[in-house]
Amino acid sequence: MQLTPLTFKSIRARAVVLKLRRPVVARIATITDWPLILIDLSTEEGIVGRSYLEPYTIKTMRYLIPALQDFGVMLKGRRVAPVELYDLARKSLHFVGYQGLSMIAVAGLDMAAWDALAKVSGVPLCVLLGGSVGPVKAYNSNGLWLQAPEVVAAEAIALRDEGGFTALKLRLGRDRASDDLAAIHAIRAAVGDDMELMADFQPRLTSWRGSAAVSHD
């Protein structure tokens, strides 16, 4: 596929704070307001690549937005080549580390650059990268945090019905394993045996954290 060359012009980063209908109730915090950074990567050719970041806490936007704006100044006039831009942006922040906020900022730039290339090519990004468009099985993870069994049971029904989902993700990591089991059993009783359940173990263990399938047996 022959790609049309694009020239980096500027970056616009906008802060948005959303009030969550279902607050995040996790081990580390209860979050009622969700931050978003909307990113527009403009090119000299008129193509705009877009992406967004969700940096968890509102105060992080005070550091991420200036970093993105610095990328705009540093990269102006360069070819929009995502791999090269990623490398340049990452190296520009190496004095403050390659992890955490630095990588979040670079990720926003990277996604916007790829979006611009897909747009100028007139194809979905997955096609540009050699894939194909097709159905993707999805689950609803917009809730089921560390709350009482009766709360998550009622919420599971709402999550199932709001999009016709056949799978849900719940969070584990309460003070006692028996409390987690009580929540699982309450959700299973509420949505029935045909609903697939996944679990996200909140930051509670000292050696690992991740997702796992939850049996309904």
mmCIF file of C-alpha atoms in Angstrom:
data_model
loop_
_atom_site.group_PDB
_atom_site.id
_atom_site.type_symbol
_atom_site.label_atom_id
_atom_site.label_comp_id
_atom_site.label_asym_id
_atom_site.label_seq_id
_atom_site.Cartn_x
_atom_site.Cartn_y
_atom_site.Cartn_z
ATOM 1 C CA MET A 1 0.000 0.000 0.000
ATOM 2 C CA GLN A 2 1.395 3.377 -1.051
ATOM 3 C CA LEU A 3 1.035 5.863 1.823
ATOM 4 C CA THR A 4 0.487 9.571 1.202
ATOM 5 C CA PRO A 5 3.218 11.535 3.034
ATOM 6 C CA LEU A 6 2.021 13.636 5.947
ATOM 7 C CA THR A 7 3.846 16.488 7.653
ATOM 8 C CA PHE A 8 3.473 17.126 11.372
ATOM 9 C CA LYS A 9 1.973 20.581 12.056
ATOM 10 C CA SER A 10 0.757 20.800 15.652
ATOM 11 C CA ILE A 11 -0.892 19.089 18.598
ATOM 12 C CA ARG A 12 -3.952 20.274 20.460
ATOM 13 C CA ALA A 13 -4.690 18.678 23.830
ATOM 14 C CA ARG A 14 -7.942 19.408 25.685
ATOM 15 C CA ALA A 15 -8.847 18.411 29.224
ATOM 16 C CA VAL A 16 -12.332 17.021 29.891
ATOM 17 C CA VAL A 17 -13.700 15.789 33.227
ATOM 18 C CA LEU A 18 -16.708 13.469 33.204
ATOM 19 C CA LYS A 19 -19.002 12.730 36.128
ATOM 20 C CA LEU A 20 -19.249 8.948 36.386
ATOM 21 C CA ARG A 21 -22.717 7.437 36.559
ATOM 22 C CA ARG A 22 -21.138 4.425 38.261
ATOM 23 C CA PRO A 23 -18.185 5.518 40.413
ATOM 24 C CA VAL A 24 -15.010 3.466 40.441
ATOM 25 C CA VAL A 25 -14.759 1.814 43.870
ATOM 26 C CA ALA A 26 -11.295 0.263 43.981
ATOM 27 C CA ARG A 27 -8.755 -0.657 46.640
ATOM 28 C CA ILE A 28 -6.702 2.462 46.042
ATOM 29 C CA ALA A 29 -9.484 5.032 45.682
ATOM 30 C CA THR A 30 -13.099 5.814 44.968
ATOM 31 C CA ILE A 31 -13.264 7.863 41.768
ATOM 32 C CA THR A 32 -16.372 9.880 40.925
ATOM 33 C CA ASP A 33 -14.856 12.164 38.254
ATOM 34 C CA TRP A 34 -13.053 10.687 35.239
ATOM 35 C CA PRO A 35 -10.376 12.687 33.361
ATOM 36 C CA LEU A 36 -9.964 12.574 29.596
ATOM 37 C CA ILE A 37 -7.400 14.289 27.390
ATOM 38 C CA LEU A 38 -8.616 14.728 23.814
ATOM 39 C CA ILE A 39 -5.739 14.954 21.334
ATOM 40 C CA ASP A 40 -5.774 16.383 17.804
ATOM 41 C CA LEU A 41 -2.623 15.894 15.723
ATOM 42 C CA SER A 42 -2.873 18.309 12.784
ATOM 43 C CA THR A 43 -0.850 17.899 9.608
ATOM 44 C CA GLU A 44 0.141 20.409 6.936
ATOM 45 C CA GLU A 45 -1.941 18.385 4.472
ATOM 46 C CA GLY A 46 -5.162 18.960 6.462
ATOM 47 C CA ILE A 47 -5.500 15.453 7.921
ATOM 48 C CA VAL A 48 -6.165 15.387 11.675
ATOM 49 C CA GLY A 49 -5.282 12.296 13.687
ATOM 50 C CA ARG A 50 -7.179 11.924 16.936
ATOM 51 C CA SER A 51 -6.691 9.982 20.152
ATOM 52 C CA TYR A 52 -7.520 10.266 23.816
ATOM 53 C CA LEU A 53 -5.985 9.430 27.162
ATOM 54 C CA GLU A 54 -7.628 8.356 30.410
ATOM 55 C CA PRO A 55 -5.014 9.145 33.095
ATOM 56 C CA TYR A 56 -7.139 8.065 36.095
ATOM 57 C CA THR A 57 -6.736 11.195 38.219
ATOM 58 C CA ILE A 58 -7.493 14.800 37.344
ATOM 59 C CA LYS A 59 -4.207 16.212 38.616
ATOM 60 C CA THR A 60 -2.171 14.171 36.131
ATOM 61 C CA MET A 61 -3.542 16.332 33.309
ATOM 62 C CA ARG A 62 -1.472 19.245 34.631
ATOM 63 C CA TYR A 63 1.665 17.344 33.593
ATOM 64 C CA LEU A 64 0.477 15.430 30.548
ATOM 65 C CA ILE A 65 -0.978 18.332 28.569
ATOM 66 C CA PRO A 66 2.250 20.423 28.685
ATOM 67 C CA ALA A 67 4.220 17.317 27.642
ATOM 68 C CA LEU A 68 1.940 16.822 24.631
ATOM 69 C CA GLN A 69 2.257 20.503 23.734
ATOM 70 C CA ASP A 70 6.047 20.177 23.918
ATOM 71 C CA PHE A 71 5.834 17.313 21.423
ATOM 72 C CA GLY A 72 3.992 19.662 19.081
ATOM 73 C CA VAL A 73 6.833 22.164 19.153
ATOM 74 C CA MET A 74 9.574 19.526 18.921
ATOM 75 C CA LEU A 75 8.052 17.538 16.050
ATOM 76 C CA LYS A 76 6.735 20.361 13.847
ATOM 77 C CA GLY A 77 7.745 19.849 10.227
ATOM 78 C CA ARG A 78 8.657 16.194 10.623
ATOM 79 C CA ARG A 79 7.163 13.364 8.620
ATOM 80 C CA VAL A 80 4.280 11.618 10.362
ATOM 81 C CA ALA A 81 5.968 8.247 10.791
ATOM 82 C CA PRO A 82 4.574 6.788 14.033
ATOM 83 C CA VAL A 83 7.564 4.602 14.890
ATOM 84 C CA GLU A 84 9.980 7.494 14.449
ATOM 85 C CA LEU A 85 7.777 9.963 16.346
ATOM 86 C CA TYR A 86 7.371 7.479 19.183
ATOM 87 C CA ASP A 87 11.123 7.078 19.476
ATOM 88 C CA LEU A 88 11.809 10.825 19.380
ATOM 89 C CA ALA A 89 9.118 11.623 21.934
ATOM 90 C CA ARG A 90 10.250 8.858 24.272
ATOM 91 C CA LYS A 91 13.881 9.957 24.138
ATOM 92 C CA SER A 92 12.884 13.554 24.818
ATOM 93 C CA LEU A 93 11.490 12.498 28.206
ATOM 94 C CA HIS A 94 14.165 10.005 29.232
ATOM 95 C CA PHE A 95 15.494 12.294 31.982
ATOM 96 C CA VAL A 96 12.232 11.871 33.887
ATOM 97 C CA GLY A 97 11.996 8.164 33.107
ATOM 98 C CA TYR A 98 10.457 5.880 30.520
ATOM 99 C CA GLN A 99 7.576 4.735 32.721
ATOM 100 C CA GLY A 100 4.442 6.320 34.176
ATOM 101 C CA LEU A 101 3.411 9.756 32.945
ATOM 102 C CA SER A 102 6.103 9.849 30.260
ATOM 103 C CA MET A 103 4.755 6.772 28.526
ATOM 104 C CA ILE A 104 1.153 7.938 28.891
ATOM 105 C CA ALA A 105 2.007 11.150 27.031
ATOM 106 C CA VAL A 106 3.935 9.285 24.318
ATOM 107 C CA ALA A 107 1.038 6.848 23.911
ATOM 108 C CA GLY A 108 -1.355 9.711 23.141
ATOM 109 C CA LEU A 109 0.969 11.001 20.421
ATOM 110 C CA ASP A 110 1.494 7.506 19.010
ATOM 111 C CA MET A 111 -2.223 6.718 18.692
ATOM 112 C CA ALA A 112 -2.973 10.052 17.030
ATOM 113 C CA ALA A 113 -0.157 9.543 14.504
ATOM 114 C CA TRP A 114 -1.472 6.109 13.531
ATOM 115 C CA ASP A 115 -4.986 7.506 13.238
ATOM 116 C CA ALA A 116 -3.740 10.199 10.831
ATOM 117 C CA LEU A 117 -2.060 7.601 8.609
ATOM 118 C CA ALA A 118 -5.180 5.437 8.533
ATOM 119 C CA LYS A 119 -7.320 8.434 7.587
ATOM 120 C CA VAL A 120 -5.100 9.568 4.746
ATOM 121 C CA SER A 121 -5.027 5.971 3.489
ATOM 122 C CA GLY A 122 -8.815 5.749 3.610
ATOM 123 C CA VAL A 123 -8.844 2.451 5.512
ATOM 124 C CA PRO A 124 -9.408 1.345 9.123
ATOM 125 C CA LEU A 125 -6.204 1.186 11.132
ATOM 126 C CA CYS A 126 -6.450 -2.597 11.487
ATOM 127 C CA VAL A 127 -6.418 -2.896 7.679
ATOM 128 C CA LEU A 128 -3.484 -0.505 7.400
ATOM 129 C CA LEU A 129 -1.590 -2.760 9.817
ATOM 130 C CA GLY A 130 -2.390 -5.891 7.835
ATOM 131 C CA GLY A 131 -5.537 -7.097 9.592
ATOM 132 C CA SER A 132 -9.193 -7.228 8.632
ATOM 133 C CA VAL A 133 -12.481 -5.860 9.912
ATOM 134 C CA GLY A 134 -14.765 -8.303 11.704
ATOM 135 C CA PRO A 135 -16.953 -8.825 14.744
ATOM 136 C CA VAL A 136 -15.318 -8.721 18.163
ATOM 137 C CA LYS A 137 -16.854 -10.349 21.205
ATOM 138 C CA ALA A 138 -17.272 -7.784 23.977
ATOM 139 C CA TYR A 139 -18.096 -7.743 27.665
ATOM 140 C CA ASN A 140 -19.430 -4.914 29.833
ATOM 141 C CA SER A 141 -16.928 -3.725 32.435
ATOM 142 C CA ASN A 142 -18.631 -0.454 33.303
ATOM 143 C CA GLY A 143 -19.243 -1.299 36.942
ATOM 144 C CA LEU A 144 -19.173 -4.204 39.416
ATOM 145 C CA TRP A 145 -16.544 -2.614 41.624
ATOM 146 C CA LEU A 146 -15.755 -3.444 45.248
ATOM 147 C CA GLN A 147 -19.224 -2.941 46.674
ATOM 148 C CA ALA A 148 -21.700 -4.981 48.707
ATOM 149 C CA PRO A 149 -23.160 -8.160 47.132
ATOM 150 C CA GLU A 150 -26.651 -6.735 46.827
ATOM 151 C CA VAL A 151 -25.295 -3.621 45.090
ATOM 152 C CA VAL A 152 -23.246 -5.495 42.479
ATOM 153 C CA ALA A 153 -26.068 -7.985 41.904
ATOM 154 C CA ALA A 154 -28.492 -5.215 40.946
ATOM 155 C CA GLU A 155 -25.812 -3.507 38.882
ATOM 156 C CA ALA A 156 -25.037 -6.736 37.008
ATOM 157 C CA ILE A 157 -28.616 -6.897 35.754
ATOM 158 C CA ALA A 158 -28.432 -3.290 34.556
ATOM 159 C CA LEU A 159 -25.087 -3.879 32.820
ATOM 160 C CA ARG A 160 -26.406 -6.981 31.092
ATOM 161 C CA ASP A 161 -29.553 -5.276 29.855
ATOM 162 C CA GLU A 162 -28.125 -1.918 28.738
ATOM 163 C CA GLY A 163 -26.293 -3.391 25.769
ATOM 164 C CA GLY A 164 -27.516 -6.939 25.408
ATOM 165 C CA PHE A 165 -24.206 -8.259 26.750
ATOM 166 C CA THR A 166 -23.542 -11.943 27.352
ATOM 167 C CA ALA A 167 -20.402 -11.333 29.439
ATOM 168 C CA LEU A 168 -19.504 -9.069 32.355
ATOM 169 C CA LYS A 169 -16.317 -8.200 34.235
ATOM 170 C CA LEU A 170 -16.293 -7.819 37.995
ATOM 171 C CA ARG A 171 -13.606 -6.689 40.410
ATOM 172 C CA LEU A 172 -12.153 -8.718 43.246
ATOM 173 C CA GLY A 173 -9.796 -7.784 46.066
ATOM 174 C CA ARG A 174 -11.958 -7.167 49.128
ATOM 175 C CA ASP A 175 -10.568 -7.491 52.643
ATOM 176 C CA ARG A 176 -11.703 -11.120 52.921
ATOM 177 C CA ALA A 177 -11.893 -13.822 50.290
ATOM 178 C CA SER A 178 -15.340 -14.737 51.615
ATOM 179 C CA ASP A 179 -16.556 -11.246 50.705
ATOM 180 C CA ASP A 180 -15.350 -11.731 47.130
ATOM 181 C CA LEU A 181 -17.090 -15.096 46.963
ATOM 182 C CA ALA A 182 -20.303 -13.569 48.277
ATOM 183 C CA ALA A 183 -20.192 -10.939 45.515
ATOM 184 C CA ILE A 184 -19.551 -13.584 42.845
ATOM 185 C CA HIS A 185 -22.439 -15.743 44.027
ATOM 186 C CA ALA A 186 -24.773 -12.727 44.195
ATOM 187 C CA ILE A 187 -23.912 -11.698 40.631
ATOM 188 C CA ARG A 188 -24.292 -15.250 39.345
ATOM 189 C CA ALA A 189 -27.694 -15.599 41.006
ATOM 190 C CA ALA A 190 -28.805 -12.273 39.522
ATOM 191 C CA VAL A 191 -27.768 -12.835 35.883
ATOM 192 C CA GLY A 192 -28.066 -16.598 35.562
ATOM 193 C CA ASP A 193 -25.767 -19.382 34.445
ATOM 194 C CA ASP A 194 -25.517 -18.333 30.775
ATOM 195 C CA MET A 195 -23.678 -15.080 31.518
ATOM 196 C CA GLU A 196 -19.878 -15.282 31.235
ATOM 197 C CA LEU A 197 -18.017 -13.641 34.097
ATOM 198 C CA MET A 198 -14.461 -12.329 34.077
ATOM 199 C CA ALA A 199 -12.591 -10.931 37.080
ATOM 200 C CA ASP A 200 -10.074 -8.135 37.496
ATOM 201 C CA PHE A 201 -8.170 -8.520 40.758
ATOM 202 C CA GLN A 202 -7.639 -5.029 42.145
ATOM 203 C CA PRO A 203 -4.209 -4.017 43.574
ATOM 204 C CA ARG A 204 -4.339 -6.273 46.612
ATOM 205 C CA LEU A 205 -1.798 -9.038 46.085
ATOM 206 C CA THR A 206 1.892 -8.307 46.507
ATOM 207 C CA SER A 207 3.229 -10.627 43.794
ATOM 208 C CA TRP A 208 0.868 -10.307 40.811
ATOM 209 C CA ARG A 209 -2.304 -8.795 39.538
ATOM 210 C CA GLY A 210 -4.320 -9.604 36.436
ATOM 211 C CA SER A 211 -7.527 -10.999 35.030
ATOM 212 C CA ALA A 212 -8.870 -14.516 35.203
ATOM 213 C CA ALA A 213 -12.004 -16.410 34.281
ATOM 214 C CA VAL A 214 -14.469 -16.975 37.105
ATOM 215 C CA SER A 215 -16.229 -20.318 37.271
ATOM 216 C CA HIS A 216 -19.922 -20.379 38.102
ATOM 217 C CA ASP A 217 -19.852 -23.930 39.441
#
